[in-house]
Amino acid sequence: MAPFHSLCQQAVSKKDGSENLDPSPSFVSKVSSVLNKDSKTYGKQYLFDGSEETCWNSDAGDLQWVIVKFEGIVSFSQIHLQFQGGFSCSQCTVFCNLDGDHFKEIQKIYPADDNKQQIFTLDSTATGKSIKLLFEQPTDTYGRIIVYNMDFLCSS
């Protein structure tokens, strides 16, 4: 099995056997909503850009989610999240799947309502082609979620 690495900088083997970090991993993401449908300013692309100046901002609603789909099977051991304080959630359910749209619950995590990067180590490594985070119990009265950075420690 390959060593674990950041989703946003996947390790790529070079011809000489060494590894290089590739800042363009092969994945696509989906989100439940975007504030005022303004994807240019608050879209899903900002979840993984590593910048604290940009963010994904959901629209109002009780259950917001993010799905990340990979080209192949990936093993996840950690989830890294950075919320905007006041716009996080007190519970998040992590799901994973191997095929299609049938997700299996892996575990629940409990984010703090602050601006700091938070790291959640999974109880056991989750393996699949997709991972889904369901943001439950939002701290914002209207159910909005703001995430500045999202990352996963994973191997392929």
Tab-separated table of C-alpha atoms in Angstrom, residues 63 77-79 81 83 89-96 104-112 118-124 126 131-137:
chain	number	residue	atom	x	y	z
A	63	LEU	CA	-28.537	19.329	5.936
A	77	SER	CA	-7.420	7.897	7.660
A	78	GLN	CA	-7.974	11.579	8.556
A	79	ILE	CA	-10.249	14.476	7.690
A	81	LEU	CA	-11.568	20.872	8.168
A	83	PHE	CA	-14.758	26.324	9.308
A	89	CYS	CA	-21.818	22.217	12.725
A	90	SER	CA	-21.732	20.341	16.012
A	91	GLN	CA	-21.975	16.928	14.329
A	92	CYS	CA	-20.793	15.576	10.974
A	93	THR	CA	-21.408	12.075	9.659
A	94	VAL	CA	-18.711	10.558	7.427
A	95	PHE	CA	-19.804	8.142	4.707
A	96	CYS	CA	-17.799	6.133	2.172
A	104	LYS	CA	-22.065	3.410	4.168
A	105	GLU	CA	-21.759	5.366	7.411
A	106	ILE	CA	-18.187	5.243	8.737
A	107	GLN	CA	-18.454	7.359	11.886
A	108	LYS	CA	-19.581	10.652	13.365
A	109	ILE	CA	-17.179	13.490	14.132
A	110	TYR	CA	-17.825	16.512	16.323
A	111	PRO	CA	-16.282	19.792	15.069
A	112	ALA	CA	-15.684	22.764	17.343
A	118	GLN	CA	-9.409	20.689	12.947
A	119	ILE	CA	-8.057	17.193	12.336
A	120	PHE	CA	-10.266	14.156	12.822
A	121	THR	CA	-8.612	10.731	12.818
A	122	LEU	CA	-11.009	8.000	11.718
A	123	ASP	CA	-11.483	5.059	14.087
A	124	SER	CA	-10.508	2.755	11.230
A	126	ALA	CA	-12.223	3.951	5.295
A	131	ILE	CA	-16.392	10.089	0.628
A	132	LYS	CA	-19.355	12.131	1.834
A	133	LEU	CA	-19.490	14.545	4.752
A	134	LEU	CA	-22.993	15.334	6.026
A	135	PHE	CA	-22.949	18.495	8.162
A	136	GLU	CA	-25.603	18.061	10.842
A	137	GLN	CA	-26.705	20.348	13.668
